Coordinates of C-alpha atoms and ligand atoms in Angstrom, one line a residue:
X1 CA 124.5 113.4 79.4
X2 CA 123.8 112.5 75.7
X3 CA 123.4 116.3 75.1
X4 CA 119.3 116.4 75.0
X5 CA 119.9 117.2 78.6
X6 CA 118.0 115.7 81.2
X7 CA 115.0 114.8 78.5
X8 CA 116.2 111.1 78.3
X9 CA 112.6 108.8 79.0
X10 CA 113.1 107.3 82.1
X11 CA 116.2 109.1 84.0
X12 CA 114.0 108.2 86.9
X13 CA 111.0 106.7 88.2
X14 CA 108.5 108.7 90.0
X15 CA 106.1 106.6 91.6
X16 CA 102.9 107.8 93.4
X17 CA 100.8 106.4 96.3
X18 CA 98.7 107.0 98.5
X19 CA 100.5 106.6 101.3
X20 CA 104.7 106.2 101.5
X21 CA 106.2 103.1 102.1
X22 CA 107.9 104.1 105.5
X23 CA 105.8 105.0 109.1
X24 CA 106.7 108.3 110.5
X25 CA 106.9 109.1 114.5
X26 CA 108.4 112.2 116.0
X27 CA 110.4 110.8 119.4
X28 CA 110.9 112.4 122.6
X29 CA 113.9 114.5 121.2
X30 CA 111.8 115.7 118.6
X31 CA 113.5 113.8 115.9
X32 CA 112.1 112.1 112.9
X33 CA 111.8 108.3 113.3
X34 CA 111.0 106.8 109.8
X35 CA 110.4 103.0 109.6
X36 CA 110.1 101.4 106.2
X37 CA 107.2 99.0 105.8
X38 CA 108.2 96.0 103.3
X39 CA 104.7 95.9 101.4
X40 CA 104.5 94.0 98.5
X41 CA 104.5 97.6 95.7
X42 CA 108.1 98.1 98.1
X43 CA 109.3 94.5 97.2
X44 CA 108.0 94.6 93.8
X45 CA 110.1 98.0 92.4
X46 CA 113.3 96.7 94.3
X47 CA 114.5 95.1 90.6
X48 CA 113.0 98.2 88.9
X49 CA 115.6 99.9 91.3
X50 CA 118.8 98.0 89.6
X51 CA 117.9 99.7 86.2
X52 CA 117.0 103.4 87.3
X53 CA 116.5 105.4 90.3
X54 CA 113.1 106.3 91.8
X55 CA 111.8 108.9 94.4
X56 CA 108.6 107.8 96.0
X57 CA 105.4 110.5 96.4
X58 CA 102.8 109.7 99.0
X59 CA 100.7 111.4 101.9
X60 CA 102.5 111.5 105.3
X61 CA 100.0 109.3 107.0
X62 CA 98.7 112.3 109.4
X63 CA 98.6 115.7 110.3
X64 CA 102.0 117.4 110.3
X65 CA 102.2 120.8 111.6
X66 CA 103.5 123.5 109.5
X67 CA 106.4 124.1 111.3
X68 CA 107.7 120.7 111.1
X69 CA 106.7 120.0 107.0
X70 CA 110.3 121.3 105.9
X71 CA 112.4 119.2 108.2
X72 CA 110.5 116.4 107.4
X73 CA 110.7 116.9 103.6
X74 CA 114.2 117.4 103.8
X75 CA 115.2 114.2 106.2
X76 CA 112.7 111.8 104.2
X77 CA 114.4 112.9 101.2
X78 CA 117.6 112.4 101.9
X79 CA 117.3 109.1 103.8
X80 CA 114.7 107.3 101.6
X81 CA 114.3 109.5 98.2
X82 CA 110.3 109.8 99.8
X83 CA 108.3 113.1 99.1
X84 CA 105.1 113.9 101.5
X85 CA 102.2 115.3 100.7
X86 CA 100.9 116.9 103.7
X87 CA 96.7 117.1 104.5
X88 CA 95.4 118.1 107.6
X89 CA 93.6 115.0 109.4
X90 CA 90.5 116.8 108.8
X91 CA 90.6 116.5 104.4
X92 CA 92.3 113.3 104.9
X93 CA 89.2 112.1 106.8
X94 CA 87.0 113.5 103.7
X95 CA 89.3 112.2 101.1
X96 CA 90.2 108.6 102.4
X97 CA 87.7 107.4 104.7
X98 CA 84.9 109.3 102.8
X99 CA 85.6 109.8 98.7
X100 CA 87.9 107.0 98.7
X101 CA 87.0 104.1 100.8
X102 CA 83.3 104.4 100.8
X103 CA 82.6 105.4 97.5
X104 CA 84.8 104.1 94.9
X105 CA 85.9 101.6 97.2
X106 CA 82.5 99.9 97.6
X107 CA 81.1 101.1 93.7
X108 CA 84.3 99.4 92.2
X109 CA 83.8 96.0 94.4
X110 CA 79.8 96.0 93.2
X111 CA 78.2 97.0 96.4
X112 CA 76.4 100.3 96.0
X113 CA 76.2 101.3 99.9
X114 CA 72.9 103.3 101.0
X115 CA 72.7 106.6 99.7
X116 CA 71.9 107.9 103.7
X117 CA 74.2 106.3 106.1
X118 CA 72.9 105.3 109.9
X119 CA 74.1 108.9 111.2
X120 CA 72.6 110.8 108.1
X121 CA 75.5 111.5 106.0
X122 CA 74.4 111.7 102.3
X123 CA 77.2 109.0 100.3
X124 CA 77.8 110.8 97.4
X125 CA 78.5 114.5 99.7
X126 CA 79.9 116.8 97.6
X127 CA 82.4 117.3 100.4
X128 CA 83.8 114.4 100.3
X129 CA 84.2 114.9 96.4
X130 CA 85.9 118.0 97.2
X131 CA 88.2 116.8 99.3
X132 CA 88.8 113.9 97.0
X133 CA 90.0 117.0 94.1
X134 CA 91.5 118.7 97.2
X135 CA 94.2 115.4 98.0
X136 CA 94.7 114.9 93.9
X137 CA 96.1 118.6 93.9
X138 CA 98.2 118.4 96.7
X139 CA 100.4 115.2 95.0
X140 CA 100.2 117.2 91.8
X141 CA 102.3 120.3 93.7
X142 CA 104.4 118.0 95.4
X143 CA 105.5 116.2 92.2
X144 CA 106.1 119.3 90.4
X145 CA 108.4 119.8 92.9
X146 CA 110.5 117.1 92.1
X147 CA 109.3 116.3 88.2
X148 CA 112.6 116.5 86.1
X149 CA 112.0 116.2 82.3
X150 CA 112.3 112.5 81.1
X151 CA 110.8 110.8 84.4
X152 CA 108.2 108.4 83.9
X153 CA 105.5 108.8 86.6
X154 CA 103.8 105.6 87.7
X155 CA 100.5 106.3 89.7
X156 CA 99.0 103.7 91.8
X157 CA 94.9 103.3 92.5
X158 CA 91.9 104.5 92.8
X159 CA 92.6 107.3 95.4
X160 CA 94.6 109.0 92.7
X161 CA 92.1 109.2 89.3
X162 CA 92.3 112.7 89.3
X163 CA 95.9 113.4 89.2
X164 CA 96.9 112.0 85.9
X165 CA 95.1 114.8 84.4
X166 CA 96.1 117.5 87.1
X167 CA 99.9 116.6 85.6
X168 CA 99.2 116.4 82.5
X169 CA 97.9 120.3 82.3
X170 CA 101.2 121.2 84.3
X171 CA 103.7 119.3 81.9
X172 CA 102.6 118.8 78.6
X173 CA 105.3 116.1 77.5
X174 CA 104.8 114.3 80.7
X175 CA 104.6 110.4 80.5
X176 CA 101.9 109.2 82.7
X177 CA 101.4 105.5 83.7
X178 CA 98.4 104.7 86.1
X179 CA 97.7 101.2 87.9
X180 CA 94.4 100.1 89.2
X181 CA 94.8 97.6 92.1
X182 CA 90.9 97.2 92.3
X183 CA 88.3 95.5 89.9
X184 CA 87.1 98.2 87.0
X185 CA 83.7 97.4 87.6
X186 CA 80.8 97.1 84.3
X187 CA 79.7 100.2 82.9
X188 CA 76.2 99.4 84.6
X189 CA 77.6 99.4 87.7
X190 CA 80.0 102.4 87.2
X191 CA 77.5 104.9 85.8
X192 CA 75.8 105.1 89.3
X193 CA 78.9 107.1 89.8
X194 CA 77.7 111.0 90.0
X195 CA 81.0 112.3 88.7
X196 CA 81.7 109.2 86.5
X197 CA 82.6 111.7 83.3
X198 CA 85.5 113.5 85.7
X199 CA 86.8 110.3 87.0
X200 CA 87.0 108.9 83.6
X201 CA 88.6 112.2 82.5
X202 CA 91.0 112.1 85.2
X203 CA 92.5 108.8 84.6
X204 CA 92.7 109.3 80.5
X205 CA 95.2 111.4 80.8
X206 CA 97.7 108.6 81.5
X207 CA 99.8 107.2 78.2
X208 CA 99.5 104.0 79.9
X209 CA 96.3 102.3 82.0
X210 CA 97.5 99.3 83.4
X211 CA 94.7 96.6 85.4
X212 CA 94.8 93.5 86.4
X213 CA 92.6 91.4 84.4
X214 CA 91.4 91.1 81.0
X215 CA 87.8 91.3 81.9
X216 CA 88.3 94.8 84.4
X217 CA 90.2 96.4 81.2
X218 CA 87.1 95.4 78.7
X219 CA 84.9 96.9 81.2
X220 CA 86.9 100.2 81.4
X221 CA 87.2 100.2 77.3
X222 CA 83.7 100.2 77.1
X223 CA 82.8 102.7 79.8
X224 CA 85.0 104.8 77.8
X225 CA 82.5 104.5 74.8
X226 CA 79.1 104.2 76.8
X227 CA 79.6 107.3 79.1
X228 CA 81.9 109.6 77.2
X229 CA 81.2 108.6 73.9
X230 CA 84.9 107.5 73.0
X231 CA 86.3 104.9 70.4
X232 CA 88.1 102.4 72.3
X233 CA 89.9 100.1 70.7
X234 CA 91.2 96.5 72.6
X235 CA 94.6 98.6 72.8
X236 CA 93.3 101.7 74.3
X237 CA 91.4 104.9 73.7
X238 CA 91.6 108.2 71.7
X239 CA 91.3 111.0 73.8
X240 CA 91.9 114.6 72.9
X241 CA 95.2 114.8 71.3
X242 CA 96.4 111.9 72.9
X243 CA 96.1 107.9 72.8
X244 CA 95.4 106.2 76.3
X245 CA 97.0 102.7 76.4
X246 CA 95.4 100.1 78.2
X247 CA 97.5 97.0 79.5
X248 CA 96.7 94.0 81.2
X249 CA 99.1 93.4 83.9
X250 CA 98.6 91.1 86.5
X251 CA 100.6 91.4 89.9
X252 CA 102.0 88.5 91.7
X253 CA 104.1 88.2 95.1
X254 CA 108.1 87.8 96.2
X255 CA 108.5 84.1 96.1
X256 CA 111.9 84.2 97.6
X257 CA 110.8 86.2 100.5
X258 CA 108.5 83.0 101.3
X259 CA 111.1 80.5 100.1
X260 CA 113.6 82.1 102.8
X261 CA 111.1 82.2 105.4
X262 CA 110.1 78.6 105.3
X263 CA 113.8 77.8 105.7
X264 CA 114.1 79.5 108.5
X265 CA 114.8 77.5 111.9
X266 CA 112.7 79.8 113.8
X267 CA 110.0 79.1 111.0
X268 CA 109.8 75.7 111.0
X269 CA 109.8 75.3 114.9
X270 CA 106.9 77.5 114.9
X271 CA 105.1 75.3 112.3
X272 CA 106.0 72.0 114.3
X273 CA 104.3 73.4 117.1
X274 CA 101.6 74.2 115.3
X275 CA 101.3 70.8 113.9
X276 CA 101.0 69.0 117.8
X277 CA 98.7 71.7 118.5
X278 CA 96.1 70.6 116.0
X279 CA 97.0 66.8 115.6
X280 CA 94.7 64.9 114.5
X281 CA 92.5 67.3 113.2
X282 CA 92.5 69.1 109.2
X283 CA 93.1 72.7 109.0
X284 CA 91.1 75.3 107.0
X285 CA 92.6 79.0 106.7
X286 CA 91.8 82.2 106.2
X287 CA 93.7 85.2 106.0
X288 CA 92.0 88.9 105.3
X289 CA 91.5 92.3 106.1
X290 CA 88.5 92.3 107.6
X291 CA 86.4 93.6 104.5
X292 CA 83.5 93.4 103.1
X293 CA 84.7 92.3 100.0
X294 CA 86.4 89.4 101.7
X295 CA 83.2 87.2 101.8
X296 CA 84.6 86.4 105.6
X297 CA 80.6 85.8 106.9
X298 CA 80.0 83.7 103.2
X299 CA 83.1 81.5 104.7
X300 CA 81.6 80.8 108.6
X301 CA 78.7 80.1 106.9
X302 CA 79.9 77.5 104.6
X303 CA 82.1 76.3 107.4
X304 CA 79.0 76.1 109.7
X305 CA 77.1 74.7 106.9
X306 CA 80.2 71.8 107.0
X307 CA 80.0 71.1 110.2
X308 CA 76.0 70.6 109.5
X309 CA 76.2 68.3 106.9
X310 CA 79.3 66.2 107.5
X311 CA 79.0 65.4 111.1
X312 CA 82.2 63.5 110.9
X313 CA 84.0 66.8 110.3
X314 CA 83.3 67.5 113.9
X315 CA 86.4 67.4 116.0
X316 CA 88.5 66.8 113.2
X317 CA 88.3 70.1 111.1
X318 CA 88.9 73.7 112.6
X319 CA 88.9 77.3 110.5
X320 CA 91.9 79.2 111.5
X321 CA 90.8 82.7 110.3
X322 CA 92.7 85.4 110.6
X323 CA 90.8 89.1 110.2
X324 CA 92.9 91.9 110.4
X325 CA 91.1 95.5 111.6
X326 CA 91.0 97.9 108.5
X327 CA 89.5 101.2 107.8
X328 CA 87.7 101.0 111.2
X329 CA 86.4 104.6 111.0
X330 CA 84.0 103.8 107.8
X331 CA 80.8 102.8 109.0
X332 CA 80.3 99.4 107.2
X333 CA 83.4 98.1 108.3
X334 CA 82.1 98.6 112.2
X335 CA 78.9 96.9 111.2
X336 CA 80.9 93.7 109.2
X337 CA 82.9 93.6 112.3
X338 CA 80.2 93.1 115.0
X339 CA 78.0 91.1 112.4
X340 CA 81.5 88.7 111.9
X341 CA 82.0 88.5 115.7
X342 CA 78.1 87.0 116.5
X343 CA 78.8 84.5 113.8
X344 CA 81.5 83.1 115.0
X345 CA 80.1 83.1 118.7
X346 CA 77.4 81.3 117.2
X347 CA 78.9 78.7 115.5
X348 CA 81.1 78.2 118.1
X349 CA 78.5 78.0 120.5
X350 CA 76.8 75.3 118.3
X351 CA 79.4 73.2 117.4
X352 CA 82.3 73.5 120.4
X353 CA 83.0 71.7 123.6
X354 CA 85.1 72.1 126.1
X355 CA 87.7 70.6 124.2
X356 CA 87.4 72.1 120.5
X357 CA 86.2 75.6 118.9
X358 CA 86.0 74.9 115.2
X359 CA 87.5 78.4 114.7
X360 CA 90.0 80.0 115.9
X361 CA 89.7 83.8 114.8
X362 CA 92.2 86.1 115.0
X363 CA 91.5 89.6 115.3
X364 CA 94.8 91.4 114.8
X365 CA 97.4 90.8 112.5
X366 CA 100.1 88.2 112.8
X367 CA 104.1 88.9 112.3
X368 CA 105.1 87.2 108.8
X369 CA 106.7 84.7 110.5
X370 CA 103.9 83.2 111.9
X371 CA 102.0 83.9 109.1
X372 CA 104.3 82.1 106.8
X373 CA 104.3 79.1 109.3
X374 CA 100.6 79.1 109.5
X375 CA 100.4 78.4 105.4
X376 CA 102.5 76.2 105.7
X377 CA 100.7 73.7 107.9
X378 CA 97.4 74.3 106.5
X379 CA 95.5 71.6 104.5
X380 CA 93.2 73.6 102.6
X381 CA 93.4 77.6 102.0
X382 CA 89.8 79.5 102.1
X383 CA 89.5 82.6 99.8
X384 CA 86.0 83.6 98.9
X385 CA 85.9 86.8 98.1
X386 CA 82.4 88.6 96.7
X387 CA 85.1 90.8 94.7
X388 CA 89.0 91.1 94.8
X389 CA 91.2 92.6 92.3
X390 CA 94.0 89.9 92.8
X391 CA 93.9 88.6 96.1
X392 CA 97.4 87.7 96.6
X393 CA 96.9 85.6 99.7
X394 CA 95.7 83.1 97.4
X395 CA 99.2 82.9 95.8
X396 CA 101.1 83.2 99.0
X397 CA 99.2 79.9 100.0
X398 CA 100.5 78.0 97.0
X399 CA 104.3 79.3 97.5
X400 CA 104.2 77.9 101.1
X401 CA 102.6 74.5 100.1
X402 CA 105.4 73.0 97.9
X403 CA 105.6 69.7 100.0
X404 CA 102.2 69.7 101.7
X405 CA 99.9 69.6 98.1
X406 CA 97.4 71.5 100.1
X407 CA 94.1 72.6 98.1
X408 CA 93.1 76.2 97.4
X409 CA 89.3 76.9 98.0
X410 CA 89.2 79.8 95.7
X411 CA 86.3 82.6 94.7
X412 CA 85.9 82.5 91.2
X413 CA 85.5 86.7 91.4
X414 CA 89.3 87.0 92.6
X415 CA 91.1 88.2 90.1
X416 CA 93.7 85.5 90.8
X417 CA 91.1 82.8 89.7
X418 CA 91.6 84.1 86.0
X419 CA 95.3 82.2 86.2
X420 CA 94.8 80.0 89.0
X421 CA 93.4 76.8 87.3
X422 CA 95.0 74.4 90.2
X423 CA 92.2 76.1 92.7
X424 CA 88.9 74.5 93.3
X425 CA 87.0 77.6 92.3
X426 CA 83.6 78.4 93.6
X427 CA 81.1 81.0 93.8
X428 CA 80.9 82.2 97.7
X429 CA 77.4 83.3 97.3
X430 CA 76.6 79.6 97.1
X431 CA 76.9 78.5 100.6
X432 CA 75.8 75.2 100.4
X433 CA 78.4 74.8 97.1
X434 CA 80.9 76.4 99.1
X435 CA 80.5 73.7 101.9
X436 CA 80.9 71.0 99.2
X437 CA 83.9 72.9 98.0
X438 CA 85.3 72.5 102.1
X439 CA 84.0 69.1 102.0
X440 CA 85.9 68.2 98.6
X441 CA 89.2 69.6 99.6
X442 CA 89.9 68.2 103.0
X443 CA 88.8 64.7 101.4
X444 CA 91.2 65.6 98.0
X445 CA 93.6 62.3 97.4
X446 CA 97.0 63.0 97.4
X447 CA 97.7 62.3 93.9
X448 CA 95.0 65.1 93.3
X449 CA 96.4 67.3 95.6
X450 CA 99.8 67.1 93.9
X451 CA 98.5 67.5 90.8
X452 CA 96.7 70.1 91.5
X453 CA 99.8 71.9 93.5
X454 CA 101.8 71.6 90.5
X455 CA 99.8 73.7 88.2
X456 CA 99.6 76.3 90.9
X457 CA 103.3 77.0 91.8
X458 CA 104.7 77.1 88.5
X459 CA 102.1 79.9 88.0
X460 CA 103.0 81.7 91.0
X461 CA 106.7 81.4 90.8
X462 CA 106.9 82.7 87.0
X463 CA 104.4 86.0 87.1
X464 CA 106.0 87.5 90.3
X465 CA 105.9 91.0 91.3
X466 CA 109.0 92.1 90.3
X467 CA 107.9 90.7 87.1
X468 CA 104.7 92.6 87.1
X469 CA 106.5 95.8 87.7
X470 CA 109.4 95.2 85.2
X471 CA 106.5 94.7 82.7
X472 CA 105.2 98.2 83.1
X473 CA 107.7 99.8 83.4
X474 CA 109.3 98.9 80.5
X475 CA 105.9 99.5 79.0
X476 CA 106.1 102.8 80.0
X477 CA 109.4 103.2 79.1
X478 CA 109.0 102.7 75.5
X479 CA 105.9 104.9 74.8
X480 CA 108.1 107.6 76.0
X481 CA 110.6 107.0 73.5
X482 CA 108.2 106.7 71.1
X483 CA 106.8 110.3 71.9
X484 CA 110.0 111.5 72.3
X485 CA 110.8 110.4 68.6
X486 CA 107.2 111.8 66.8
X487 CA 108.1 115.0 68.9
X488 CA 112.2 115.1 67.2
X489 CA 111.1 114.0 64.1
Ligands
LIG1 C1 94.5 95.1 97.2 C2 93.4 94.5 96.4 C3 95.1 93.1 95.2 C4 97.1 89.8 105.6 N1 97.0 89.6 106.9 C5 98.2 89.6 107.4 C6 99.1 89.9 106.4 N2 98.4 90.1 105.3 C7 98.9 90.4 103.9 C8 98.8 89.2 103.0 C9 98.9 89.8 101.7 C10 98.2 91.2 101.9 O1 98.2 91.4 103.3 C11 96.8 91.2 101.4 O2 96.8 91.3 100.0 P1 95.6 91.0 99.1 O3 96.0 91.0 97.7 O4 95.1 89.6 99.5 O5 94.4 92.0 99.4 P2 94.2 93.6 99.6 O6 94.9 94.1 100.9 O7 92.8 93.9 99.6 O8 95.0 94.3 98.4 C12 93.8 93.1 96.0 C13 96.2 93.9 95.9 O9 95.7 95.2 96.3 C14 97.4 94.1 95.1 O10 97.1 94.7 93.8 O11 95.6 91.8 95.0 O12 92.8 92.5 95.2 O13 92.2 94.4 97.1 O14 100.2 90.0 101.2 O15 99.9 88.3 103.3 N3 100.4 90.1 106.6 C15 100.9 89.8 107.9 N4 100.1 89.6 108.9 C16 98.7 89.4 108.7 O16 98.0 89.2 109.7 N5 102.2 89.9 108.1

């Protein structure tokens, strides 16, 4: 101790999600089974891990019974430095499903859903609101449970907007940090938001506001001045007594994780097999939760459009598409499924034989093996997205294509086509250009290919994850410091 006590910036890192990085189960003996999940925010913090501790806050995942909530605290403490926040199903259902996923979710993707859904619930439901506020307070108690003076807190997304300020009126000197995983969308587009001013609010409480791109921070900057009246500057906003930071910080993926995958025996037999199972004919893939902001229907279309227009494609070309189930209790995600089954049965039905479907759609998630393998054979990687804040598939392609030079079809409103210049980029709303784009990549020369390749993984290998994390972090780190020295001074 340096005799401030424990008041040094960034003892330890808190960070906060919505849900932990590790499943829970309860077996037969009525003991906790926790399995970590190795998701990318996991992989990214393992190097922020080398330089300082971190305890992780998230919900539980589901209901937990009263009885049980202190023996799970106490064993998912001690075994993974995790801290639940415990809702019953019934706010979580209001909170995620409603406030979260079919609210912001859609608003900050530029789809304003119906105000009425099909079974008459009103969008903007106060209840759902309230549930929203409900879930911020519960991570604010359980962080002041842990919250030590001098830990940075690091809040992730758009479920959370609320608790920046909830901590900042329990601990004065706190130093916030919050990430936005999404698109910020344009204040036109964000206004339609009834409680836009709270939101905003929420989130301005943070010493550091961290997105991914330059254009979602501009939007949020000006937001800032349209709706609440604020002078923003390019570096951030003046709010209260206190200067909100805003950072562009763009994530990336674990390159080693795919670099030892593809060198895996295991790996490249699944690959060969792979490659004899579609011999002789190009593959196009497509890997996505099944959401609307995917642009999964703009793809089949485009693919069907292909298949149209370049007869000799026929045979010879087949979409692997992989669409894994998400958030299957919100309405529009039932209706994108069904409406994504009948195209594919349609253009199936059109353009198959007995001995060829043109796609092959997978309706589950893959293991990461397979996955990986899958890349790797692939001549041409469809992402066409209507809106994505990243869209790291897009980069996972390019790390598995080292040898193969294959082309990235890429939506130019992916985040990742702000630093992808390698990618053929195209707007998915343009079917028949999207169908040239297909077209154009399966014909790409080699010398193209590899040219094109080049650009691509020298991005992706440089602005990592780990990178991405280390850079706000440290970001953080130092606008503590600097508090910490106008406060001694
Ligand atoms: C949000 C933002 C932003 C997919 N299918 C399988 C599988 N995946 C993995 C991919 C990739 C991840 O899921 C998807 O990441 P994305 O970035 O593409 O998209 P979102 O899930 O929407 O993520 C996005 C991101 O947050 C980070 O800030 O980039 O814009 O929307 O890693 O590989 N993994 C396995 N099997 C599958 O079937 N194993």
């Amino acid at each position: 101790e340096n005799g401030l006590g424990g008041s040094t910036p960034g003892r330890r890192l808190l960070v906060v999600s919505n849900r932990l990085p590790v499943t829970i189960n309860k077996n037969n003996d009525g003991q906790w089974d926790f399995k970590m999940s190795a998701g990318g925010l996991v992989s990214a913090l393992a190097g922020v891990k080398n330089e300082f501790p971190f305890v992780w806050v998230g919900w539980s995942g589901s209901e937990v019974p009263d009885e049980d909530q202190d023996s799970l605290r106490t064993e998912l403490r001690a075994q993974h430095e995790c801290v639940p926040v415990f809702l019953s199903d019934f706010d979580a259902h209001l909170y995620y499903n409603g406030f979260c996923n079919d609210v912001l979710w859609p608003l900050f993707h530029y789809v304003p859903l119906p105000i009425v859904s099909s079974d008459g619930e009103r969008k903007f439901d106060v209840k759902y609101w309230e549930a929203y506020s409900k879930a911020n307070h519960r991570f604010a108690e359980a962080i002041m449970q842990v919250y030590e003076p001098g830990d940075l807190i690091w809040v992730q997304d758009y479920h959370l907007m609320l608790l920046p300020s909830l901590l900042r009126k329990r601990i004065r000197d706190v130093t916030i940090g919050f990430f936005l995983h999404t698109p910020f969308p344009s204040s036109e587009v964000y206004r339609i938001l009834p409680m836009r001013n709270k939101v905003l609010q929420g989130v301005l409480a943070a010493d550091l506001i961290g997105f991914h791109t330059y254009d979602y921070a501009r939007h949020f900057l000006s937001v800032c001045t349209r709706i609440l009246g604020l002078e923003a500057s390019p570096k951030g906003v003046d709010y209260k007594d206190h200067f909100a930071h805003v950072g562009i910080f763009p994530i990336g993926i674990d390159p080693t994780a795919f670099i030892r995958a593809l060198d895996l025996p295991s790996v490249q037999e699944r690959a060969s097999e792979l490659q004899a199972k579609f011999a002789g004919k190009k593959v196009l893939l497509g890997v996505d939760r099944l959401d609307y902001i995917k642009g999964v229907p703009h793809k089949l279309m485009a693919f069907e459009t292909l298949l149209a227009r370049h007869p000799e494609w026929n045979e010879r070309a087949v979409l692997v598409q992989i669409a894994v189930p998400s958030r299957t209790e919100v309405e529009e995600y039932k209706k994108l499924s069904s409406q994504t089954h009948e195209l594919v049965g349609r253009i199936n039905g059109k353009f198959g034989s007995v001995d060829y479907s043109p796609i092959v759609f997978i309706n589950q998630s893959v293991n990461f093996h397979d996955l990986v393998a899958l890349y790797s054979v692939a001549d041409v990687c469809v992402v066409s997205s209507i809106r994505d804040g990243m869209n790291l598939v897009s980069y996972e392609y390019v790390m598995c294509q080292r040898e193969r030079h294959g082309v990235l079809v890429l939506s130019e409103f992916a985040g990742s086509a702000q630093s992808l210049s390698g990618a053929l980029r195209v707007n998915p709303w343009n079917i028949e250009e999207l169908a040239t784009a297909l077209h154009d990549a399966l014909s790409a020369s080699p010398r193209e290919r590899q040219l094109k390749q080049q650009k691509l993984y020298r991005y992706v290998t440089t602005h990592t994850a780990a990178f991405w994390a280390q850079s706000f972090v440290s970001e953080l780190r130092e606008l503590a410091n600097l508090e910490r020295e106008a406060r001694d001074a």
